[in-house]
Coordinates of C-alpha atoms in Angstrom, one line a residue:
X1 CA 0.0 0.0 0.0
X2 CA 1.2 3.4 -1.0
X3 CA 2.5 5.8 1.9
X4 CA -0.5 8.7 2.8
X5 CA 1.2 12.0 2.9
X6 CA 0.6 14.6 5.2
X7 CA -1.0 17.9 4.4
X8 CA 2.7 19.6 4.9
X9 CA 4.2 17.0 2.4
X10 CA 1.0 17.6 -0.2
X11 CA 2.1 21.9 0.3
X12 CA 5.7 21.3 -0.5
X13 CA 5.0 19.2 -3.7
X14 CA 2.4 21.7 -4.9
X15 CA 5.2 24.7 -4.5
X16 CA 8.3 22.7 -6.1
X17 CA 5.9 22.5 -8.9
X18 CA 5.3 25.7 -9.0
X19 CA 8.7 26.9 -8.7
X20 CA 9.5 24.3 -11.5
X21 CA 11.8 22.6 -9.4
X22 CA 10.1 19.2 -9.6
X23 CA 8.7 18.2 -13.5
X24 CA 5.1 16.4 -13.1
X25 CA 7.2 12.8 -14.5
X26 CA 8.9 13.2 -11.6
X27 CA 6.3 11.7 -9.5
X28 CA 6.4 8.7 -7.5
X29 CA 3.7 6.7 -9.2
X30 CA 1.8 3.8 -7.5
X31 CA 3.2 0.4 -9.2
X32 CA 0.4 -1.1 -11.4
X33 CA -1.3 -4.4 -8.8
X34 CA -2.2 -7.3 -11.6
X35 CA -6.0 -8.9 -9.6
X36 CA -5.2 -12.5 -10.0
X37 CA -8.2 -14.6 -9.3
X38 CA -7.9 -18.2 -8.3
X39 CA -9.3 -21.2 -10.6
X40 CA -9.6 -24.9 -9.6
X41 CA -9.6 -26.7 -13.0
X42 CA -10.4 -29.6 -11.5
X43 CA -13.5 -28.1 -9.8
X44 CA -15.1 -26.3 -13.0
X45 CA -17.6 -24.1 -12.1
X46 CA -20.6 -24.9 -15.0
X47 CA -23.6 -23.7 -13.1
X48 CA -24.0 -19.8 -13.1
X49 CA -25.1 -17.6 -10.2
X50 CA -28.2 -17.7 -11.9
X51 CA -28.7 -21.5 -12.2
X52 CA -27.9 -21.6 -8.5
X53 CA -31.0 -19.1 -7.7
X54 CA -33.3 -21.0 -9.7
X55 CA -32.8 -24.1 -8.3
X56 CA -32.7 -22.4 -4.9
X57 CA -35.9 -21.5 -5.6
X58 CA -37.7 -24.4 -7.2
X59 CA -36.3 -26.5 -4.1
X60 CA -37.4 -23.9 -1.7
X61 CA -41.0 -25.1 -3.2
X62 CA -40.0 -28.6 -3.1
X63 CA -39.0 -28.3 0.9
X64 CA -42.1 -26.9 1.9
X65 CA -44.1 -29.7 -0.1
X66 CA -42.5 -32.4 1.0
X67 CA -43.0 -30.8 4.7
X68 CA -46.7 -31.3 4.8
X69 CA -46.2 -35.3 2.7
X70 CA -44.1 -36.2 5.8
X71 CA -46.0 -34.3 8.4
X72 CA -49.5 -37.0 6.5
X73 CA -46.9 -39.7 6.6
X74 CA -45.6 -40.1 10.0
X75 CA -48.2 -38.0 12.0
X76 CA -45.5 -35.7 13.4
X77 CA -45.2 -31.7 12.7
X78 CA -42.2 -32.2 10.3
X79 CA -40.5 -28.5 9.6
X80 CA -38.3 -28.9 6.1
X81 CA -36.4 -26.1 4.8
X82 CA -33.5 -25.3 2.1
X83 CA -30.2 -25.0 3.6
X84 CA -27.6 -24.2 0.9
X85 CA -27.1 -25.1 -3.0
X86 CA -23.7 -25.4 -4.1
X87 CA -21.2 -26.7 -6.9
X88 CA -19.3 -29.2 -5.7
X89 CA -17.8 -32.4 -7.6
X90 CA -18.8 -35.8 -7.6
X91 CA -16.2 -37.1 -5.3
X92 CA -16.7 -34.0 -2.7
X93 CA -19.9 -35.4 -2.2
X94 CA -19.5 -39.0 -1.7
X95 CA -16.8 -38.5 0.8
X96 CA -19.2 -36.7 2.8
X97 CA -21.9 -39.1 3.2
X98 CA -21.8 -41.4 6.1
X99 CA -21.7 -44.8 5.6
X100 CA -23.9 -46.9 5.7
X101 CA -26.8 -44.0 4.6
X102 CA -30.2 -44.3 2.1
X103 CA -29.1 -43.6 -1.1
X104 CA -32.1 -43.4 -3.8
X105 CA -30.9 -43.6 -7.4
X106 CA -34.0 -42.1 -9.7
X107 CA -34.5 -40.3 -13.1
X108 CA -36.1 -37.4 -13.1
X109 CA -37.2 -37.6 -17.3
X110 CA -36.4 -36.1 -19.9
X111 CA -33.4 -34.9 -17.7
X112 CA -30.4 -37.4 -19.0
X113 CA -28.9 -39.5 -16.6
X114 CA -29.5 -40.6 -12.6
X115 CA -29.9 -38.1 -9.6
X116 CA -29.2 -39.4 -6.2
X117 CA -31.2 -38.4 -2.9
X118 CA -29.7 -39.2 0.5
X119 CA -31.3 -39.9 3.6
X120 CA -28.8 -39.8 6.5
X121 CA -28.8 -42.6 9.1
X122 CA -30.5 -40.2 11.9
X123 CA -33.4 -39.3 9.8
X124 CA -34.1 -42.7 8.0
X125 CA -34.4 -44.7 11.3
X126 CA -36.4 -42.0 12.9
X127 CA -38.9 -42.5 10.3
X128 CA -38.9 -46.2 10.6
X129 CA -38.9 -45.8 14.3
X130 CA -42.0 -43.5 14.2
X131 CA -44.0 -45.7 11.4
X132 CA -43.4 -49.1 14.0
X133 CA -44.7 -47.3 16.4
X134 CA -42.0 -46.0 18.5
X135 CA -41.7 -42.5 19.6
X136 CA -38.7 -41.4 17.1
X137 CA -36.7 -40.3 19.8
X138 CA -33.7 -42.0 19.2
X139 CA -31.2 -39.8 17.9
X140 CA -28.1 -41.9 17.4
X141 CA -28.7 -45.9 15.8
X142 CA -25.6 -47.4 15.2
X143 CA -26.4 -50.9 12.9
X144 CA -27.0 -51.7 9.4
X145 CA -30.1 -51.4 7.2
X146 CA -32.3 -54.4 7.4
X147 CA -34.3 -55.6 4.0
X148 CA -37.6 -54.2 6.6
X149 CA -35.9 -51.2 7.3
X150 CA -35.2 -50.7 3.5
X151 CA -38.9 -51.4 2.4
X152 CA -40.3 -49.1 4.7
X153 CA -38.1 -46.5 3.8
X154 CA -38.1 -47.0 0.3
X155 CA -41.7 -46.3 0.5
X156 CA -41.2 -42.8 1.8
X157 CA -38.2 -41.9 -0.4
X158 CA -40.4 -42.7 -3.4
X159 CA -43.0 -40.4 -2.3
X160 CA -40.8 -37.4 -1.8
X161 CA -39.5 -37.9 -5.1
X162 CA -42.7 -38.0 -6.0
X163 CA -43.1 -34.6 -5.0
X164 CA -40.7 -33.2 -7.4
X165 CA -43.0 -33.4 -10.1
X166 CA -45.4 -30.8 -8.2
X167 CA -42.0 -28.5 -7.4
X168 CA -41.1 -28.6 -11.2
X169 CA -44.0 -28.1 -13.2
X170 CA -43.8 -24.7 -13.3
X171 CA -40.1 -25.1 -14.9
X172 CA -40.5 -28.7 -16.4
X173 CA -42.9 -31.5 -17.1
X174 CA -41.0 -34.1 -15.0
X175 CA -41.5 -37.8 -14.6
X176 CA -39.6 -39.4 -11.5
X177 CA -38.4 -43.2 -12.1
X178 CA -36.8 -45.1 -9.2
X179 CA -33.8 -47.1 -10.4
X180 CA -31.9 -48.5 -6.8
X181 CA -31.4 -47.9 -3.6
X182 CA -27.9 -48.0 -2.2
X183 CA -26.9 -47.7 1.6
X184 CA -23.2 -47.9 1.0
X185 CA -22.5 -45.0 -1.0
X186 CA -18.7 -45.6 -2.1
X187 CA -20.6 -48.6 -4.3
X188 CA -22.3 -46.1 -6.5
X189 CA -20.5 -45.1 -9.6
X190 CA -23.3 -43.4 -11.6
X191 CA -20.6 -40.2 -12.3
X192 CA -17.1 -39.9 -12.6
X193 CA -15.2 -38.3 -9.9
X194 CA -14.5 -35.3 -10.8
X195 CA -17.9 -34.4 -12.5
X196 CA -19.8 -31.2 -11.5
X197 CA -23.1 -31.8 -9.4
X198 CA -25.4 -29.3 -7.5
X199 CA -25.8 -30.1 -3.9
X200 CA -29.0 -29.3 -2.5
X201 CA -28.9 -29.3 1.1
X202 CA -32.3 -29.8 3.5
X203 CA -32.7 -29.5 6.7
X204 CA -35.4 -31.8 8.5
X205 CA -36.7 -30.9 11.7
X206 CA -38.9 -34.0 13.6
X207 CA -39.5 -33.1 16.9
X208 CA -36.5 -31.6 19.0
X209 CA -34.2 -32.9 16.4
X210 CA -32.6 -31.6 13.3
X211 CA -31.2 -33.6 10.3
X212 CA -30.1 -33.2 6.8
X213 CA -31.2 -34.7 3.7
X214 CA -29.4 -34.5 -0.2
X215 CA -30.4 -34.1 -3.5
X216 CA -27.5 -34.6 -6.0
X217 CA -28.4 -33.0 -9.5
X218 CA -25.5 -34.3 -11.6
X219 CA -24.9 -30.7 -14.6
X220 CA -24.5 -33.7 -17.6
X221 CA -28.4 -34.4 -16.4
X222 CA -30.0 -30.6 -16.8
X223 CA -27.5 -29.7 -19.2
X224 CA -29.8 -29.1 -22.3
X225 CA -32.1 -27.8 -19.9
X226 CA -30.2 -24.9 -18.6
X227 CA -32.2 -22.3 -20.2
X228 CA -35.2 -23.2 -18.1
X229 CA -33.2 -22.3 -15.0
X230 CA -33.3 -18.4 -16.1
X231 CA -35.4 -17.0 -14.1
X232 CA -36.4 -14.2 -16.6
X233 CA -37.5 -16.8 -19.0
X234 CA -40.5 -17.9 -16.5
X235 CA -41.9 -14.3 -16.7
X236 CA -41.1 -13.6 -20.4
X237 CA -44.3 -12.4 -21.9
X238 CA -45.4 -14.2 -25.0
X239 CA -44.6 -12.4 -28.5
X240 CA -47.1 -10.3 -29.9
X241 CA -47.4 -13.0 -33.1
X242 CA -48.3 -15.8 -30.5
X243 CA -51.3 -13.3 -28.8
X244 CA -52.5 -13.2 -32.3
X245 CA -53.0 -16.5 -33.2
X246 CA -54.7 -16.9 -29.3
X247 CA -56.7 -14.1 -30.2
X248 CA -57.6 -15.7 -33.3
X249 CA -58.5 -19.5 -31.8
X250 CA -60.5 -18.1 -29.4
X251 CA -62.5 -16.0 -32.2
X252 CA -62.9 -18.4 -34.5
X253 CA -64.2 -21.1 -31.7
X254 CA -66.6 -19.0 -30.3
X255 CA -68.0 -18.2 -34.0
X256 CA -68.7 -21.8 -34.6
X257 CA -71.3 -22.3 -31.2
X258 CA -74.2 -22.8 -32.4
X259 CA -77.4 -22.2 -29.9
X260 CA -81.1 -22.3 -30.1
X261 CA -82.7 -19.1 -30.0
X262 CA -86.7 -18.5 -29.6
X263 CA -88.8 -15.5 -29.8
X264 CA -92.2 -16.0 -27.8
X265 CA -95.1 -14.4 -28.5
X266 CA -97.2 -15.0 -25.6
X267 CA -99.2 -17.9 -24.7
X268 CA -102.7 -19.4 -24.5
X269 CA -104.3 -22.6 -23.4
X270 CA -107.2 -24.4 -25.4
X271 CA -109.1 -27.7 -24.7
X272 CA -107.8 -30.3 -27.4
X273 CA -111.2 -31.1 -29.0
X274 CA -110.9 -27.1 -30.0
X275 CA -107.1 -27.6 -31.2
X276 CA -108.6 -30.5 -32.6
X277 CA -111.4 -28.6 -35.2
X278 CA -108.5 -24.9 -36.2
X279 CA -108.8 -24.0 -39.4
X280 CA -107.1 -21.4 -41.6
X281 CA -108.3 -18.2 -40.5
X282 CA -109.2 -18.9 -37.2
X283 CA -107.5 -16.4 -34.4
X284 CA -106.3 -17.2 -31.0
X285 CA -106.1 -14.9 -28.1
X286 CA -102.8 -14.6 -26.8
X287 CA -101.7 -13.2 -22.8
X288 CA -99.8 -10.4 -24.2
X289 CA -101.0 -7.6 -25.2
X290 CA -99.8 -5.9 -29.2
X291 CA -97.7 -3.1 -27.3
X292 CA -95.6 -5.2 -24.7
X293 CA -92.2 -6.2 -26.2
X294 CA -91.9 -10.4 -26.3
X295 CA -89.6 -12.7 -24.4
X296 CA -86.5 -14.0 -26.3
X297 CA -84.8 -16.8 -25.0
X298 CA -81.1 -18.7 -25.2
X299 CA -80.7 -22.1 -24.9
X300 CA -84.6 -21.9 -22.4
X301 CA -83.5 -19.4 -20.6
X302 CA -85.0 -16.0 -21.1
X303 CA -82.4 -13.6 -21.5
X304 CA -83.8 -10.3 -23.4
X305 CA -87.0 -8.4 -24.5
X306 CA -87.8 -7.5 -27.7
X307 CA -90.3 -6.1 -30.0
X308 CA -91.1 -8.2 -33.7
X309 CA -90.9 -6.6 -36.8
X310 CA -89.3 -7.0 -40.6
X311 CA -85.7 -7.9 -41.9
X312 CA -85.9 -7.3 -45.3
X313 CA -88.6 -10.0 -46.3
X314 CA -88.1 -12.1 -43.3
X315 CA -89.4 -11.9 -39.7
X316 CA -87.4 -10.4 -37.0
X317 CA -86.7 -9.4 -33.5
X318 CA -85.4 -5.9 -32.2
X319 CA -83.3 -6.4 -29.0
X320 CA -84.9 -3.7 -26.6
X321 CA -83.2 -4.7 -23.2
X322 CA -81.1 -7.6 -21.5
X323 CA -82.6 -9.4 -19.0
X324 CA -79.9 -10.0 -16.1
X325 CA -81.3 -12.6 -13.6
X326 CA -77.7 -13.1 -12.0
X327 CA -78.3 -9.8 -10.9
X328 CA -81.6 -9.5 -9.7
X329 CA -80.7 -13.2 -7.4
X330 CA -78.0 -10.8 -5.7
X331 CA -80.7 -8.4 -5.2

């Protein structure tokens, strides 16, 4: 860092260059700093700021969804929430899952490729504890998965990915497909080692305790998808040419409803021998009178008032008023 001078030292610079004793090149200059920044090319980093927010955000979704399935599930308030979303490789994240865990192996199509969910040890036999009917208040079980312990918990893994679907749809049409379930998770080679993943990070609270839960979204899976992860693109309003032909549809369906439309006159009742003997010329007294406007009505319900008359050579109606019934119920 350069030396600060002091207002004395500023003064006597300012008059040797006015005296012309010191030439402006003369000048101590700061030396030029070159910002270096730091890059792992081992760790590529392939998923954007902005990548990171949107899937912060769908899983945000996805945590509170899955926090009401388990709460139906187990009959416990279950609190889940996002903790963190980060790049991290393959490797990183294998390394840091306990052994033996619940490891779920699924597709999420049309993404390519597996994603993995973990379940740690605490929170999978918490769950099996609760659903046998035990309180769940077991925090640490040290012992291996049985096949029971595996079905029951397979179960609820499947339907909290499941529940994916539901966080996606507004970014994706996803179908979930569940290919194995692992509980040692140095076994699974789905990736290479160094590939890039996104850790999603959840924190599950059951009762007084807190634990963790992982969804690995491997970047070869949602990499021709990465243009649904900008967030702009999910507000982008539709082009003017695409309003059009909308506009358009909607016209041309609603010109092709056909209803059945009927003007009454009025109305009378006659005993059937009489409609029996009518002739040509013979006149029947209607209940309404020549100046009161007729009923029309759509479909059987009456729905304006009108007066007849003349088209051209044909007979007509003139709309004189809409009758609104909707309203007059409110009334």
């Amino acid at each position: 860092m350069a030396d600060v001078l002091s207002q004395s030292e500023i003064d006597a610079l300012l008059s040797a260059l006015s005296a012309g004793e010191l030439e402006p090149e003369e000048l101590p200059k700061e030396e030029e700093k070159q910002k270096v920044k730091v890059y792992d090319f081992r760790s590529p980093q392939k998923f954007s700021k902005e990548h990171i927010r949107a899937l912060e955000v769908i899983h945000d979704n996805f945590a509170r969804i899955i926090s009401n399935y388990l709460t139906a599930q187990i009959r416990r308030n279950t609190k889940v929430k996002i903790e963190t979303v980060e790049q991290i490789t393959y490797e990183e994240f294998i390394h840091s899952v306990p052994n033996p865990t619940i490891m779920m192996v699924f597709k999420m199509i049309p993404l390519n490729g597996s994603v993995l969910f973990e379940m740690n040890p605490t929170f999978s036999f918490k769950i099996i504890d609760i659903l046998l009917g035990g309180s769940g208040d077991k925090v640490h079980v040290n012992k291996e998965f049985t096949d029971i312990d595996k079905n029951i918990i397979y179960k609820i893994g499947s339907g909290i990915i499941a529940n994916l679907k539901l966080a996606w749809e507004d970014v994706l049409s996803i179908d979930t497909e569940i290919e194995t379930l692992d509980t040692n998770p140095a076994l699974n080679q789905t990736l290479a080692p160094n590939e890039a993943v996104a850790l999603i990070t959840f924190s599950a609270e059951i009762g007084d305790n807190n634990t963790f839960l992982h969804l690995c979204i491997p970047y070869l899976s949602i990499e021709k998808f990465l243009d649904k992860l900008i967030m702009q693109n999910w507000f982008r309003a539709e082009d003017s040419s695409d309003n059009d032909i909308a506009h358009e549809n909607i016209r041309h369906g609603i010109d092709e409803v056909t209803v059945n439309v009927e003007a009454e006159l009025g109305k009378t009742s006659i005993l059937v021998d009489d409609f029996l003997k009518l002739t040509q010329g013979d006149v029947l007294m209607l209940n309404e009178k020549v100046t009161e406007p007729i009923k029309v009505y759509i479909e059987d319900e009456l729905c304006y008032c009108a007066k007849p008359g003349t088209i051209g050579k044909k007979v007509g109606v003139s709309i004189l008023d809409t009758i609104r019934k909707d309203v007059e119920g409110d009334e």
